[in-house]
Coordinates of C-alpha atoms in Angstrom, one line a residue:
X1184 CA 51.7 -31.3 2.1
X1185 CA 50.1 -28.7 4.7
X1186 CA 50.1 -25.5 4.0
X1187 CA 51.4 -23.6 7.4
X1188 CA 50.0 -20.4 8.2
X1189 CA 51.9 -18.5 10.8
X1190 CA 49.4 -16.7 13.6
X1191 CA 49.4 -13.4 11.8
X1192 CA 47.8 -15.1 9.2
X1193 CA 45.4 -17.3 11.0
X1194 CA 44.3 -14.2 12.8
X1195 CA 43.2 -12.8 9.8
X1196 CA 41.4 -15.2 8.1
X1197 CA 39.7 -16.6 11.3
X1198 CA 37.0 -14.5 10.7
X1199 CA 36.1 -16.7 7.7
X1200 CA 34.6 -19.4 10.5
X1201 CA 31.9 -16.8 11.1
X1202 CA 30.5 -15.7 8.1
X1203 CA 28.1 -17.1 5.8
X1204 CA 28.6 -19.8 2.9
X1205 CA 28.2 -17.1 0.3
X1206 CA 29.8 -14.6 1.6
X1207 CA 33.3 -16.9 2.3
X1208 CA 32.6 -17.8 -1.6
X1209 CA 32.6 -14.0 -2.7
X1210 CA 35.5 -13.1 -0.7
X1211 CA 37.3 -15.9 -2.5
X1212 CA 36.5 -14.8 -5.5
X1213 CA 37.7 -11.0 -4.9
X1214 CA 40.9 -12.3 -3.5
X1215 CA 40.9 -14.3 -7.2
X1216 CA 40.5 -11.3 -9.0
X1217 CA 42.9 -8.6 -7.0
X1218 CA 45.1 -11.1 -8.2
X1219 CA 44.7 -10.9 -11.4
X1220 CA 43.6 -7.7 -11.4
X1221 CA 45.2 -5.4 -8.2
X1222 CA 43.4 -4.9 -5.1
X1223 CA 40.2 -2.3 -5.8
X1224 CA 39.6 -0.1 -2.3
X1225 CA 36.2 0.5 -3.5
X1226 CA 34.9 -3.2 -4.0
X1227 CA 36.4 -2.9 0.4
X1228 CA 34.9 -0.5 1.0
X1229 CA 31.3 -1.8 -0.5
X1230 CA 31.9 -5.6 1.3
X1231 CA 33.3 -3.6 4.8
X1232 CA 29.8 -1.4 4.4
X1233 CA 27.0 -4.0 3.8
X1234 CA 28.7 -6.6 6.3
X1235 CA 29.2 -4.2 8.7
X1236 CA 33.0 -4.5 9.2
X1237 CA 35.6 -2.2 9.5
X1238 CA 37.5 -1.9 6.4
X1239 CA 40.8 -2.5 8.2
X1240 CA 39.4 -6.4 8.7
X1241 CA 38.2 -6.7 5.6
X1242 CA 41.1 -5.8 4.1
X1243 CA 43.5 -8.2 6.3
X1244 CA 41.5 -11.0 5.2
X1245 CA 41.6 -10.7 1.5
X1246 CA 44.9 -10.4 2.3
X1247 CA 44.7 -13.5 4.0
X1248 CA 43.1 -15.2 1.3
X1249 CA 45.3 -13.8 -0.9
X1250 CA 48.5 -14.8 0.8
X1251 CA 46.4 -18.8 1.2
X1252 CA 45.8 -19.0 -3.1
X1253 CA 49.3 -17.9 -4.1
X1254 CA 51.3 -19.6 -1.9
X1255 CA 49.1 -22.9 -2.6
X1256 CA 49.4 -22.1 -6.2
X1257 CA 53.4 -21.7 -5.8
X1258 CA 53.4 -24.7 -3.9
X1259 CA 51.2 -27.0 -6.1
X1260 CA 49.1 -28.1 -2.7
X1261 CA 46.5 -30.7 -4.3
X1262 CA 43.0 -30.7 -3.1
X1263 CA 43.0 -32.9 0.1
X1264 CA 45.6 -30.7 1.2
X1265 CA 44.1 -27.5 0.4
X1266 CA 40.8 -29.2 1.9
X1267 CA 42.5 -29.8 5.5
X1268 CA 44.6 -26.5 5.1
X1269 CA 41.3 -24.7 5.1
X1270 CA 39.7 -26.8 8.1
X1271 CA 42.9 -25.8 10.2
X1272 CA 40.8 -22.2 9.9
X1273 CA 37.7 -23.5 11.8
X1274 CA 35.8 -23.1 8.7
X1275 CA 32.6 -26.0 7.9
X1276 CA 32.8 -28.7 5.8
X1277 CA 30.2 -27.2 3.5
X1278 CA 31.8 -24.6 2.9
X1279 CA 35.4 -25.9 2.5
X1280 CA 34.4 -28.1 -0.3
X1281 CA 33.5 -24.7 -1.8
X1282 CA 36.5 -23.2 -1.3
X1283 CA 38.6 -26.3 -2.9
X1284 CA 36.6 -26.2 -6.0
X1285 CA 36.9 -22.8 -6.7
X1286 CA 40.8 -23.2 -5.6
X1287 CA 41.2 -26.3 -8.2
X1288 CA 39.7 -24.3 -11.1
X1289 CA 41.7 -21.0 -10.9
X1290 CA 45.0 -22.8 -10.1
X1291 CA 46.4 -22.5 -13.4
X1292 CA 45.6 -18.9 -14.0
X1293 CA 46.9 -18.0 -10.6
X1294 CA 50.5 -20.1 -10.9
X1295 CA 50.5 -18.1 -14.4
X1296 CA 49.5 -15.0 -13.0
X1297 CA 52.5 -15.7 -10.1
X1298 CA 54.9 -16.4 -12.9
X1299 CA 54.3 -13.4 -15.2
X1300 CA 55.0 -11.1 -11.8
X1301 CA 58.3 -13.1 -10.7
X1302 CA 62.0 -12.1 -11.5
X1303 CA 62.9 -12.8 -14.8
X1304 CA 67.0 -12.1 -14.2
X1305 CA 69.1 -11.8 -17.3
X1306 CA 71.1 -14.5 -18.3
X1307 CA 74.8 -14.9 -19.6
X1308 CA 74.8 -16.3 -22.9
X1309 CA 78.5 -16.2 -24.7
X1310 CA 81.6 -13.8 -25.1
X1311 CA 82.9 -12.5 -27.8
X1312 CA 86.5 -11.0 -27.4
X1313 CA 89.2 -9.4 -29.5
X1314 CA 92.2 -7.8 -28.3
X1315 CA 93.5 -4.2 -30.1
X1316 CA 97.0 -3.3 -29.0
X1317 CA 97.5 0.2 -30.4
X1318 CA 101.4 0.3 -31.1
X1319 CA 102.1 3.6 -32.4
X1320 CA 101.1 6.8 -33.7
X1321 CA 102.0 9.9 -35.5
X1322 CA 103.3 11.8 -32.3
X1323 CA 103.9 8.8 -30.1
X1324 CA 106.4 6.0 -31.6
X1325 CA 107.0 2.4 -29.4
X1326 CA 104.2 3.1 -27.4
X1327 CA 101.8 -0.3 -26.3
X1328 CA 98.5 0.4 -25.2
X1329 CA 96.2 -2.9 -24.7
X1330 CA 92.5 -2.8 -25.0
X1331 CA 89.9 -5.3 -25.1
X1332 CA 86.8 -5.0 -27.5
X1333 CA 84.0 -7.5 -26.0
X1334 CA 80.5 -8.5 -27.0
X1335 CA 78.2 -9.5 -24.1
X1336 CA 75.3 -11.7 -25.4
X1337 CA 72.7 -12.5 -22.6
X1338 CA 68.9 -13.2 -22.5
X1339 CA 66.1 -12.0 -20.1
X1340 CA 62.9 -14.6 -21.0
X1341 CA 62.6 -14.9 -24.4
X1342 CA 64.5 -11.7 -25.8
X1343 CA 67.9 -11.8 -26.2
X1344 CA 70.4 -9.3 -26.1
X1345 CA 73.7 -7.8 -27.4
X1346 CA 75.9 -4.9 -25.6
X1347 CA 79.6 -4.0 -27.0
X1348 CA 82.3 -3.0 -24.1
X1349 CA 85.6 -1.5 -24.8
X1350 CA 88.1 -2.1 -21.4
X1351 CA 91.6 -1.3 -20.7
X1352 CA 93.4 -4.5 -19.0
X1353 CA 93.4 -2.4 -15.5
X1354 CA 89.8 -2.5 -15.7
X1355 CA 89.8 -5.5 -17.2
X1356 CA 91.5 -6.9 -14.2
X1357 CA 89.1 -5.3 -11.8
X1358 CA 86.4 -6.9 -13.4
X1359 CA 87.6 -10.0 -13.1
X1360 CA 88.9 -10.0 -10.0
X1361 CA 84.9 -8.3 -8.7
X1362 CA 83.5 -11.7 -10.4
X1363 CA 85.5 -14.1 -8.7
X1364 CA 84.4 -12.3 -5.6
X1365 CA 80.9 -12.1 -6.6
X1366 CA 81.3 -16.0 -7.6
X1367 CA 82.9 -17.2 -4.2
X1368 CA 80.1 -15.1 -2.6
X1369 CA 77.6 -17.1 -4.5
X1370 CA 79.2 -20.4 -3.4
X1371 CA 79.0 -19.6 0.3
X1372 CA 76.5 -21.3 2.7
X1373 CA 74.6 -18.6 3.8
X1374 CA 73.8 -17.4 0.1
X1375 CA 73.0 -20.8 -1.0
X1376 CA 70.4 -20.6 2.0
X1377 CA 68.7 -17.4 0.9
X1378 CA 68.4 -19.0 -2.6
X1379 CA 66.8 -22.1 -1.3
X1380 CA 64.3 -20.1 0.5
X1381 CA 63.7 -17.8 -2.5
X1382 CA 62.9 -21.0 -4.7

């Protein structure tokens, strides 16, 4: 599979076609490391100053290059893909072979590096319920007041969780009824497309 590069993109990286072999090679291994690492404006700064570039275009192509390695990685593009991905930049032969070496040995560390910054959501797990129905008191005989006591257990990665929730059954109600929404909500086509697009 391709990777396709929308002409933002290809504008900034096509200055990769005009720069030397080693440079290309360095700038692929900054973009490596800012993402491991964050970007540094002072390892810019130096490249923009002894290639004689303005900081702006440096930065829009490690930004590029960037952009290229995760979304590779994400994508698990193997190297003949990656190979003619890079060629649709105008960039030699030579130097592409370069580029998909470097890309098949940080591949791993990047799709970790990708994983370790995505969403972990937490996740339902069971319900415990009981229902307490307080039927009189001291000052107050025949009276009936209903509460639930419930224990939530979810997880978020590996770390699991416990909260305990006292409701009322109006609230309880509500609740339920803001569920249902949320789940027909979640059924709906257009959600369904944002969450295929996300993946």
């Amino acid at each position: 599979m391709l990777l396709l590069l929308d002409e933002n993109h290809k504008l900034h990286l096509e200055i990769l076609s005009t720069l030397e072999k080693e440079v290309v090679v360095e700038f692929f291994k900054l973009a490596i490391e800012f993402i491991s690492d964050g970007v540094n404006n002072s390892k810019l700064e130096t490249a923009a100053h002894k290639l004689k570039l303005e900081l702006s275009t440096v930065e829009n192509l490690i930004d590029g290059l960037m952009f290229l390695l995760a979304e590779s990685a994400k994508l698990m593009i193997n190297e003949v893909d990656f190979h003619d991905s890079i060629l649709t930049l105008g960039v030699s032969e030579d130097i592409c072979k370069e580029l998909v070496s470097i890309y098949t040995s940080n591949k791993g560390e990047i799709r970790l590096i990708l994983d370790e910054l995505s969403l972990h959501p937490v996740q339902y797990q069971d319900l415990e319920w009981r229902l307490n129905v307080k039927l009189a008191s001291r000052s107050l005989q025949g009276q009936a007041e209903p509460n639930l006591l419930l224990r939530l257990h979810t997880s978020q990665g590996d770390s699991a969780h416990s909260q305990l929730l006292q409701c009322d059954i109006p609230n309880l109600i509500n609740l339920t009824n803001s569920l249902d929404e949320a789940l027909q909500e979640s059924k709906s086509h257009y959600t369904r497309r944002i969450l295929r697009n996300i993946k």
